[in-house]
XYZ file of C-alpha atoms in Angstrom:
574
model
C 62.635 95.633 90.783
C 59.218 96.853 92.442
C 57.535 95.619 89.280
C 59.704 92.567 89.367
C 58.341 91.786 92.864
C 54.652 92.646 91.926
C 54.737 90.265 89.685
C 54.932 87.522 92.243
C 51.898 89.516 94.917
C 54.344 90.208 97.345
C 52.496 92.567 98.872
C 50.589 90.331 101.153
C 53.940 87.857 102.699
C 52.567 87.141 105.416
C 49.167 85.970 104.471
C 49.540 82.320 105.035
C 51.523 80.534 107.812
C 54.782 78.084 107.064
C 53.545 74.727 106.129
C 54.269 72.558 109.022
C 56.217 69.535 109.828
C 54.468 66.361 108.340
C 53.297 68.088 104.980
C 54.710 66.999 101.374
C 58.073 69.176 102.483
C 59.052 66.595 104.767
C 58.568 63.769 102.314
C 61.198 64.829 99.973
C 64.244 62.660 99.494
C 67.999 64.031 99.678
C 66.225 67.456 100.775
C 68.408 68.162 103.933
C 71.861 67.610 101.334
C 70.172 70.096 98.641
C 69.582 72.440 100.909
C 73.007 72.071 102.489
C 74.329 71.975 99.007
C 72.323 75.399 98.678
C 74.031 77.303 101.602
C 76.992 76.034 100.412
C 76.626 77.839 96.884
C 75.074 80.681 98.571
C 77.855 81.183 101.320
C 80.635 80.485 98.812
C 78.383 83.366 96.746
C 77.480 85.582 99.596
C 81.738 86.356 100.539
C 82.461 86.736 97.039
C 79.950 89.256 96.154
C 81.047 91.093 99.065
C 85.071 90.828 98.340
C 84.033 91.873 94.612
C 82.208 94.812 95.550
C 84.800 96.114 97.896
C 87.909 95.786 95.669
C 85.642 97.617 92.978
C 85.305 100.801 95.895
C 88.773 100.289 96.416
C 89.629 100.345 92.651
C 86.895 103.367 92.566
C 86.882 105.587 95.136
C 90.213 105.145 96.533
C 92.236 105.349 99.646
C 92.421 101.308 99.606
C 91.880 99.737 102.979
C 88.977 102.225 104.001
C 87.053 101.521 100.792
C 87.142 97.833 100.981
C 86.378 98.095 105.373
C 83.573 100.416 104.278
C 81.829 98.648 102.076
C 81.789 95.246 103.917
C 80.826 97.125 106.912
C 77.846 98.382 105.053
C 77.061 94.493 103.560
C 77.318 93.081 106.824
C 75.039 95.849 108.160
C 72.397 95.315 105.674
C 72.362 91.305 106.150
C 71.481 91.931 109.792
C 68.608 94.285 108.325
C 67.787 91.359 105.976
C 67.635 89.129 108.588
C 65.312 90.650 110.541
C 63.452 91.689 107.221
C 62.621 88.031 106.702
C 60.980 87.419 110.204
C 58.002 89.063 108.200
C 57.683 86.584 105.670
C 55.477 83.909 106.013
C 53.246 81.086 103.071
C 55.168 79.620 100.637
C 58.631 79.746 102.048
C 60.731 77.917 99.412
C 58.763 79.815 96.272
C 60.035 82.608 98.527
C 63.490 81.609 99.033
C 63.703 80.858 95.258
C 62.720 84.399 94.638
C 65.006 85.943 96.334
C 67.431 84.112 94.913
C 66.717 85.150 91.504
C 66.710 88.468 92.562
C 70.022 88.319 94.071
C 71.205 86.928 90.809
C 69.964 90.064 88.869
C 71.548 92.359 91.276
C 74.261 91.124 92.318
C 74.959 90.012 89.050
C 74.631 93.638 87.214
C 76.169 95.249 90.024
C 79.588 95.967 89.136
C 78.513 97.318 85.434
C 75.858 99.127 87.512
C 78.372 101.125 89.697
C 81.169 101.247 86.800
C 78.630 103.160 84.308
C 77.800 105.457 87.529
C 81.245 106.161 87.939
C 82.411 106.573 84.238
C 78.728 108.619 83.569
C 77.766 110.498 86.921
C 78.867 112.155 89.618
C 76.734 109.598 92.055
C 78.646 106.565 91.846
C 78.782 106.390 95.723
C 75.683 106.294 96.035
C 75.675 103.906 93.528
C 78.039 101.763 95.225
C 76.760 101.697 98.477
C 72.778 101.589 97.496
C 73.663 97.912 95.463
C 76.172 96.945 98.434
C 72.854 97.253 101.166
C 70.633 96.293 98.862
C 72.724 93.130 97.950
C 73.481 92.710 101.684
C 70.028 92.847 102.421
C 69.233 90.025 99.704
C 71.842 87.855 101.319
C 70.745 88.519 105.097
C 67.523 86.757 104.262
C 68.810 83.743 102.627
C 69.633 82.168 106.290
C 66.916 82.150 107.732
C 65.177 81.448 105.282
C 66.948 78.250 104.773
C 66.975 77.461 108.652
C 63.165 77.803 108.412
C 62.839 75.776 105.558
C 65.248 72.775 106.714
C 63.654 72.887 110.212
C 61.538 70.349 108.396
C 64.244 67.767 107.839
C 66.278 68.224 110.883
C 65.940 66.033 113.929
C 66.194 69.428 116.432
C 67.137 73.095 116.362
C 70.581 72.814 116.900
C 70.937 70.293 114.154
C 69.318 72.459 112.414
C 71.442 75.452 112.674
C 74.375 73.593 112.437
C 73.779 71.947 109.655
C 72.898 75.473 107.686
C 75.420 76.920 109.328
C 78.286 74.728 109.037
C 77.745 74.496 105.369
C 77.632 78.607 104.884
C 81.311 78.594 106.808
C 82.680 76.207 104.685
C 81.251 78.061 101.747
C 82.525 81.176 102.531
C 86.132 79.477 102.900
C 85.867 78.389 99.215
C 84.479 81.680 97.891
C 87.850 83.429 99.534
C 90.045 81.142 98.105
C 88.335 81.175 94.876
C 88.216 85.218 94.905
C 91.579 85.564 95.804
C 94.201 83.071 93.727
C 91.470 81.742 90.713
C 88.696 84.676 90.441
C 90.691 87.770 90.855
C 93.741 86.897 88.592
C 91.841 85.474 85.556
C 88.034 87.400 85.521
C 87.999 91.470 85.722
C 85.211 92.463 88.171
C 82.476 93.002 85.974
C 82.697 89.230 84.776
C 83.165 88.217 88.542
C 79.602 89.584 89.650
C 78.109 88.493 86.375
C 78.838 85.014 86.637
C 78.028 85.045 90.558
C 74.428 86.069 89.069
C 74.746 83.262 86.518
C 75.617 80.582 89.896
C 72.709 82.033 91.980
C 70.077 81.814 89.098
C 70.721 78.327 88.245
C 70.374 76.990 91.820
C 67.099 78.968 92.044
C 66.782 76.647 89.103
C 67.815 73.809 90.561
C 65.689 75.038 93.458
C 62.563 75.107 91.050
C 63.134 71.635 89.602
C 64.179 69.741 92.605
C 60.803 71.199 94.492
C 58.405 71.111 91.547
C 55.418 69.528 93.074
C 55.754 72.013 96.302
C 56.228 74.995 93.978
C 53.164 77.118 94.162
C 54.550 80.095 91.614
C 55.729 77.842 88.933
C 55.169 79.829 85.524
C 56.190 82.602 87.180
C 59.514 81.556 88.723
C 60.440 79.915 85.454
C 59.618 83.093 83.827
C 62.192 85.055 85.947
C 64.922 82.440 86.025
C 64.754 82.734 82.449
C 64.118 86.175 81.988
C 67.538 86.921 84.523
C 69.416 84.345 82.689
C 69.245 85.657 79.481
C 70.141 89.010 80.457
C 73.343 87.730 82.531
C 74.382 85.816 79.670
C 73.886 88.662 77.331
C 76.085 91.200 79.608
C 78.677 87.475 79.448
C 79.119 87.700 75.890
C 79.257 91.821 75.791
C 81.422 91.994 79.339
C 84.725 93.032 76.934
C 82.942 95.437 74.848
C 81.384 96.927 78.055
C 84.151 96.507 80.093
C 86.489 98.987 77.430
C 83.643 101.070 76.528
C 83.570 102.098 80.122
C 87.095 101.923 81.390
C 87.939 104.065 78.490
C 85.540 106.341 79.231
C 87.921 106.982 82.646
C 91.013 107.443 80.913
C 91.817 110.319 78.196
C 94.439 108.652 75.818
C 93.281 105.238 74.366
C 94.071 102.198 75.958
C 96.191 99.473 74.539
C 96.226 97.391 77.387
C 94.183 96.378 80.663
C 94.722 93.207 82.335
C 93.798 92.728 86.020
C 97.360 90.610 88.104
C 97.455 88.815 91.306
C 97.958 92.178 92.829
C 97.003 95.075 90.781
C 95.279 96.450 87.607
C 97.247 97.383 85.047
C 96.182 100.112 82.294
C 98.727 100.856 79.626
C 97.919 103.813 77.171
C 99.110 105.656 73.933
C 98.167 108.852 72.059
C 101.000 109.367 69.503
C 104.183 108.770 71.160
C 102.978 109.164 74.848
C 103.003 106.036 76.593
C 101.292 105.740 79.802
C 101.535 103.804 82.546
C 98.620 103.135 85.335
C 98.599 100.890 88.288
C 94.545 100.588 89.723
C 94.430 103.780 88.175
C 96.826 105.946 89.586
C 99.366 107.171 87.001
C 103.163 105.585 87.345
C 104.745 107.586 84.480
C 104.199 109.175 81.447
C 107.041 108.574 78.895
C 106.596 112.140 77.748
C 109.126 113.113 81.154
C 109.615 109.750 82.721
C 113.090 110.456 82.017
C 113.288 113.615 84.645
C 111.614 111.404 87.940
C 113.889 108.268 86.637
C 117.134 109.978 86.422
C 116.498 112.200 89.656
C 115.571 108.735 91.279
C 118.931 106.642 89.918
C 121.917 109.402 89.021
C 121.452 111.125 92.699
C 122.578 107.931 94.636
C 124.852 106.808 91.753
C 126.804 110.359 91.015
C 127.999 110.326 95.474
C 128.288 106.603 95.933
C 131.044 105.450 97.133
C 131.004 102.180 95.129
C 128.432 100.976 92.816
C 129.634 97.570 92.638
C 126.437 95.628 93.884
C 122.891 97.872 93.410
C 119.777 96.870 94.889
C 116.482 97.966 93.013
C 113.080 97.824 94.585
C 110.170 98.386 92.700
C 110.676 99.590 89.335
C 109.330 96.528 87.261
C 108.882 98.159 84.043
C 112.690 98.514 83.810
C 113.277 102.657 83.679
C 115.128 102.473 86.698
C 117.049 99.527 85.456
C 117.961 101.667 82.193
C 119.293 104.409 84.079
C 121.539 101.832 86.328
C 123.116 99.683 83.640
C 124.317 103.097 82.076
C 128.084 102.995 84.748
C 130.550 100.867 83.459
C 131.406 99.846 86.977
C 128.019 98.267 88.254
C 128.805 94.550 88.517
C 126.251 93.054 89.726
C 122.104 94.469 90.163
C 119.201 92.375 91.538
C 115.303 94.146 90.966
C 112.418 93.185 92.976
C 109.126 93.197 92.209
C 106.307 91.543 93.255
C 103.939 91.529 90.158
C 105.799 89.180 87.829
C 103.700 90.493 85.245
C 104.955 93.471 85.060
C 108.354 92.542 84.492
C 107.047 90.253 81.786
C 105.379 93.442 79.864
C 108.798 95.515 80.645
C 110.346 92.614 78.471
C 107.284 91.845 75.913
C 105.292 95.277 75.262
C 107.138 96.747 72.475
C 106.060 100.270 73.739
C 108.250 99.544 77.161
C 111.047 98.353 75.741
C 111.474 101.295 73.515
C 111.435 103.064 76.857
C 113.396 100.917 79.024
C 115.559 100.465 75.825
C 115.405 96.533 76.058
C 116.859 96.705 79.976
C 115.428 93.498 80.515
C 116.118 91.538 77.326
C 119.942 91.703 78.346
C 121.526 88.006 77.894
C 122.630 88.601 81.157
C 119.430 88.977 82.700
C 117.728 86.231 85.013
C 114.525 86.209 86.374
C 113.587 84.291 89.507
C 110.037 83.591 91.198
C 109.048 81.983 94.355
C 107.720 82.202 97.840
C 111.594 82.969 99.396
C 114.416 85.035 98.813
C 117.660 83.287 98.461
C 118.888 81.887 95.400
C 118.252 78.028 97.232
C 114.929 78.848 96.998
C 113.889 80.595 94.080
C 113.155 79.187 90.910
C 114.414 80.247 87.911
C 111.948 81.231 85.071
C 113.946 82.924 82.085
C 116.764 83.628 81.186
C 117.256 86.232 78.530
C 119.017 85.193 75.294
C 119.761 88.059 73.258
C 123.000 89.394 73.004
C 124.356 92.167 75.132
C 126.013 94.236 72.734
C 122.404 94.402 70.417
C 120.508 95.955 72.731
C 122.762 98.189 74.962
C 126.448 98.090 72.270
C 128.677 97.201 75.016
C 131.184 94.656 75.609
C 129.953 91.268 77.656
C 132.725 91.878 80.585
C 131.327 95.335 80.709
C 127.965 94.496 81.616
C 126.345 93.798 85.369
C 125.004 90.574 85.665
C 121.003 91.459 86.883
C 118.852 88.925 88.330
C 115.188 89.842 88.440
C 113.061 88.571 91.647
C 109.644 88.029 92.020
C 109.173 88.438 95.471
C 107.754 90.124 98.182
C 110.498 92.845 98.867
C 109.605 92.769 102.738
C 110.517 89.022 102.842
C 113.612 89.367 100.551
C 115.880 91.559 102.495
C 114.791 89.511 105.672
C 115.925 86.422 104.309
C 118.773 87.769 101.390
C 122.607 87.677 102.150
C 124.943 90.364 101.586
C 125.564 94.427 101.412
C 124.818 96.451 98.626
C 126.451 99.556 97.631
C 123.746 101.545 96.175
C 119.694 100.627 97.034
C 117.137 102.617 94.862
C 113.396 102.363 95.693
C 110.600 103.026 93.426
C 107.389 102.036 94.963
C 104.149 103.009 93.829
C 102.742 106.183 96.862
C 102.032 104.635 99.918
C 97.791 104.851 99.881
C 97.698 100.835 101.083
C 98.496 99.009 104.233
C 100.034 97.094 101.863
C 102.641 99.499 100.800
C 102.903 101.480 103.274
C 104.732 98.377 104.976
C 107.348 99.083 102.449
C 108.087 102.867 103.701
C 107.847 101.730 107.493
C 110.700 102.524 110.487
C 110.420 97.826 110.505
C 111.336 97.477 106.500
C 114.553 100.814 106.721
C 115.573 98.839 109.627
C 115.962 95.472 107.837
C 117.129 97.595 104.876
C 120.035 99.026 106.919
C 121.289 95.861 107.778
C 122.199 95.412 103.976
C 123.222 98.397 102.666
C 126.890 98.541 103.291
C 128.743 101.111 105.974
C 129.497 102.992 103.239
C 126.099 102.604 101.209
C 123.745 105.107 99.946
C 120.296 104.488 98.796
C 117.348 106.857 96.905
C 113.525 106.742 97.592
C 110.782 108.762 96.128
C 108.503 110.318 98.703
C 105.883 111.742 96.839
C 104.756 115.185 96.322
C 106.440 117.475 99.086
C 103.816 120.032 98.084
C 100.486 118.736 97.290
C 101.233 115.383 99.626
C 103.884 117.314 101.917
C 102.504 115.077 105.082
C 103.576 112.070 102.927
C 106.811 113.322 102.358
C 107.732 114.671 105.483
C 106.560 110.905 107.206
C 108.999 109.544 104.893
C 112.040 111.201 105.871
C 111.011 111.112 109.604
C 110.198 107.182 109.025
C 113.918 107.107 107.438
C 115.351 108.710 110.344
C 113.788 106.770 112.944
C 115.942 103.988 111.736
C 118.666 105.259 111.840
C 119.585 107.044 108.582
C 120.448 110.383 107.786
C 118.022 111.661 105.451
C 118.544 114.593 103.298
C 115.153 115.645 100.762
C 115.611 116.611 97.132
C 113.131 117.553 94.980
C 112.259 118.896 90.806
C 109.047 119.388 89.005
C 107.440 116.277 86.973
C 105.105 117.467 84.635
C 102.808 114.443 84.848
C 102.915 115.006 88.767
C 104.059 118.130 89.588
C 106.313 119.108 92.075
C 108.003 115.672 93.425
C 109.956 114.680 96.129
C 113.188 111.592 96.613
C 115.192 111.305 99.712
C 118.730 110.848 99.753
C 119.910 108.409 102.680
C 122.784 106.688 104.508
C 123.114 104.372 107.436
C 126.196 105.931 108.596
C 125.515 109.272 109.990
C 129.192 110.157 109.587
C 128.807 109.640 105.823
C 126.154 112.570 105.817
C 128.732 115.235 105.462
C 130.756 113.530 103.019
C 127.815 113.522 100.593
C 126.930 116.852 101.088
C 130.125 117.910 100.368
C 129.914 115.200 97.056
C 126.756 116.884 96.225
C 128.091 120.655 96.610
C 131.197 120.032 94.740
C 129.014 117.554 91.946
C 130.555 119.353 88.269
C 128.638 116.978 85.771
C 126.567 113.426 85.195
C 129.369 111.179 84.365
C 126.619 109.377 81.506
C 124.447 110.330 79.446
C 121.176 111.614 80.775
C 117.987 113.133 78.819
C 117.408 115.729 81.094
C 119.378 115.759 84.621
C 122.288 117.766 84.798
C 124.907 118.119 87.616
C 123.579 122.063 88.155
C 119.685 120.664 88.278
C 120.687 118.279 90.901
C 122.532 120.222 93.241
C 119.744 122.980 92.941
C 116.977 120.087 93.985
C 118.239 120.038 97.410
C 117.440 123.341 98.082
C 113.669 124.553 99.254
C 111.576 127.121 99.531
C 110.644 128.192 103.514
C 108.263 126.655 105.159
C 108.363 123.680 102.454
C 109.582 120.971 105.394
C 107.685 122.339 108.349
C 104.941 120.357 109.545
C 103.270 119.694 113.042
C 103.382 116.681 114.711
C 104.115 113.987 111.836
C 105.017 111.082 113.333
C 107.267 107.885 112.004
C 105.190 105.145 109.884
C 105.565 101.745 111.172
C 104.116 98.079 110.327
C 101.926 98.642 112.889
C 100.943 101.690 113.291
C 100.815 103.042 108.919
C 100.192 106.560 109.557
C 101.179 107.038 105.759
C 98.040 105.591 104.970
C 96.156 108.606 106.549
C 98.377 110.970 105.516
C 97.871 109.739 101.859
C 94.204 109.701 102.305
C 94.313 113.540 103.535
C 96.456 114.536 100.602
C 94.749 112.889 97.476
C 91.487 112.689 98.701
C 90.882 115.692 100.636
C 87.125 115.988 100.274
């Protein structure tokens, strides 16, 4: 980039002093709207490069929130540096401007595939990551005053002035969030976000370049750049897929037969031989090689003590496993499954790999799948309804089956607004490393969950690693207690994970010894199972000393997610 600037004699910026007022500048028509239009563009630019970057440190380096706080931190720090930066540049302000604007094309543009290769090739993608967020940040930082300076010549005072550039940079911003989050996100993966960001910033230089042509001192060379930047955005365009699996595959050791970025997650699906893989922004959800052992530990210990299993709640478990395990008791009437990511419950029903596994759980003709921004049936739509027959896919009889209705809704928001008790409630969230998750293990969401499990209820949870994440786990059962249920911990070795954790609750304290006693006196699995039997699960209660000591873990709440840190400590330790 030195080169790239030499190119242009930066080295002397402040040589000549801003053209003032009354030159050829101030004679050109429509200049105050295409600058506004400009920091427009470039505000609507600026926020996305900066919400692109952070989801990639998120998706990177981890522990969610602090990621994406970090690296905006260390953007907004950099456009203060850039702003200051600027106060040294003086001549030819809009050739200037126009620079920089090809130059924050080329790197913000390249900087995703940039910090990707790092992290699939190196050991240094931090520094990576943070050495294109400043210097991108820095880029940015200078475009405002820049643009204040130069539109100083078409506004009437200052403050019009400011507020004009200003203004139009807000509003900007406001439509590069929007875009990022419900157009940008769910269709483009991150590499093609930044790329075509670089695209939209080199063609307003260009616009920049034609629109100011007789004012343009640097005009070959400009052109030159534009060109030179354009070609190699549009090259990385038309190779983003090839790159984009070259180097994702590079993170994962089994080849992948899926990727495809939802509203809410990245999903990574892969298979060597007969092992099928599931990954959600990278973190592994199950392995079908012993899926079977966390999925029937998860489903049979609730089901095998229940004291009905008329009406089972499922939350989480999209891809079906859980369902599989349910739908095996002849008595389960009636199940409803939330998820948020309607995608995945669309793979669970159209990847051939997970319907081997979940053995078609969601094909079932008495399946129903719902999506909307509520909870209750008035308010959902219907989106499918499944129309193969029952006794294909599972060889039962119809009036044997439970009639399942699939949600696609925020769980938080469904059991405030849903009607009813249910017998049995399983829970299969993903580890609680986001805010955003972490709501779902809080003392708030138990509480509401209380309300509908039934006096007699029971429900299961997994609670991560009680060895390698024992902070986790321990929060989790104190978080369960705090509202009110008894808690008892249970725990067998995954292979995929290692040693993992469940909890076994109930509302009703004076149910507590009734299920111990279930548990004790538990002789077999009353269906079949692949692995559980009635001797593993009783033994999974017991643990080794010191296993459930811990100092000072307190209960996670909404508003105080001390899971979060407690996640961070345990899978991230250094």
């Amino acid at each position: 980039m030195c080169g790239f600037l030499g190119l242009f004699g930066l080295s002397a910026m402040t040589d000549a002093p801003s053209p003032p007022t009354g030159t050829p500048l101030a004679g050109r028509r429509h200049a105050g709207r295409v600058l506004a239009f400009s920091m427009f563009i470039m505000g609507a630019c600026g926020l996305v490069y900066e919400y692109t970057l952070a989801a990639l440190g998120n998706n990177l380096l981890g522990s969610r929130h602090e990621q994406i706080f970090v690296v905006i931190g260390v953007m907004m720090f950099a456009m203060g540096v850039g702003s200051v930066v600027q106060k040294q540049i003086g001549g030819h302000l809009v050739d200037k401007w126009l620079l920089f604007e090809v130059l924050l094309g080329l790197a913000g543009g390249l900087s995703t595939c940039l910090i990707y290769a790092a992290f699939a090739y190196t050991t240094s993608h931090q520094l990576a990551m943070y050495s294109c967020a400043f210097s991108i940040g820095v880029l940015i930082g200078m475009e405002i005053p820049l643009l204040i300076r130069i539109n100083e010549q078409y506004s009437e005072s200052l403050r019009a002035n400011l507020s004009q550039v200003l203004f139009m940079d807000y509003v900007g911003s406001l439509v590069g969030a929007l875009l990022f989050a419900y157009v940008l996100l769910t269709r483009l993966t991150l590499i093609n976000i930044s790329l075509c960001l670089g695209m939209v910033n080199t063609l307003l230089a260009l616009l920049g370049v034609v629109y100011f042509w007789p004012l343009v001192r640097w005009r070959r060379r400009l052109v030159a750049a534009i060109v030179l930047t354009a070609t190699v955005l549009g090259f990385g365009l038309a190779l983003s897929g090839t790159i984009v699996a070259t180097l994702e595959q590079r993170c994962f050791a089994d080849p992948i037969v899926l990727s495809e970025t939802t509203r809410y997650q990245h999903l990574v699906l892969t298979r060597r031989d007969d092992d099928v893989s599931l990954y959600i922004d990278g973190d592994l959800q199950f392995s079908s090689d012993d899926e079977a052992i966390y999925h029937e530990f998860l489903v049979h210990a609730p089901m095998s003590v229940a004291h009905s299993r008329r009406r089972v709640l499922i939350l989480g478990g999209g891809d079906g496993l859980a369902l599989r395990e349910v739908l095996k008791y002849d008595d389960v009437e009636e199940v409803v499954l939330v998820d948020i990511d309607r995608r995945i419950t669309e793979l669970a029903r159209e990847e051939p790999d997970l319907v081997a596994l979940n053995r078609g759980s969601l094909l079932d003709a008495r399946v129903s799948t719902f999506v909307g921004e509520g909870s209750s049936p008035g308010e959902l739509r219907e989106i499918r309804r499944s129309a193969r027959s029952p006794q294909d896919l599972l060889g039962g009889e119809d009036d044997a089956l439970a009639q399942v209705r699939v949600l696609n809704v925020d769980a938080d928001l469904f059991l405030r607004r849903v009607s009813g008790e249910f017998d049995v409630v399983v829970i299969d969230f993903p580890d609680p490393k986001s805010i955003a998750v972490a709501k779902l293990y809080s003392v708030d969401f138990f509480r509401q969950l209380a309300v509908r499990l039934g006096p007699q209820g029971i429900l299961s949870i997994q609670a991560s690693s009680p060895v390698r994440a024992r902070e986790v786990f321990l929060c989790v059962g104190a978080t369960l207690r705090a509202a009110g249920f008894s808690a008892r911990p249970y725990h067998h070795n995954v292979p995929s994970f290692g040693e993992w954790g469940w909890y076994l609750a109930q509302p009703n304290e004076r149910r507590e010894t009734e299920v111990n006693q279930k548990i004790d006196a538990l002789e077999r699995i009353t269906v079949h199972t692949e692995f559980l039997t009635a001797a593993l699960l009783r033994g999974s209660f017991a643990f080794g000393k010191r296993w459930l000591l811990a100092d000072n873990i307190r209960p996670n709440t909404k508003m105080r997610p001390r899971l979060v840190e407690y996640a961070r400590r345990a899978w991230q330790p250094n």
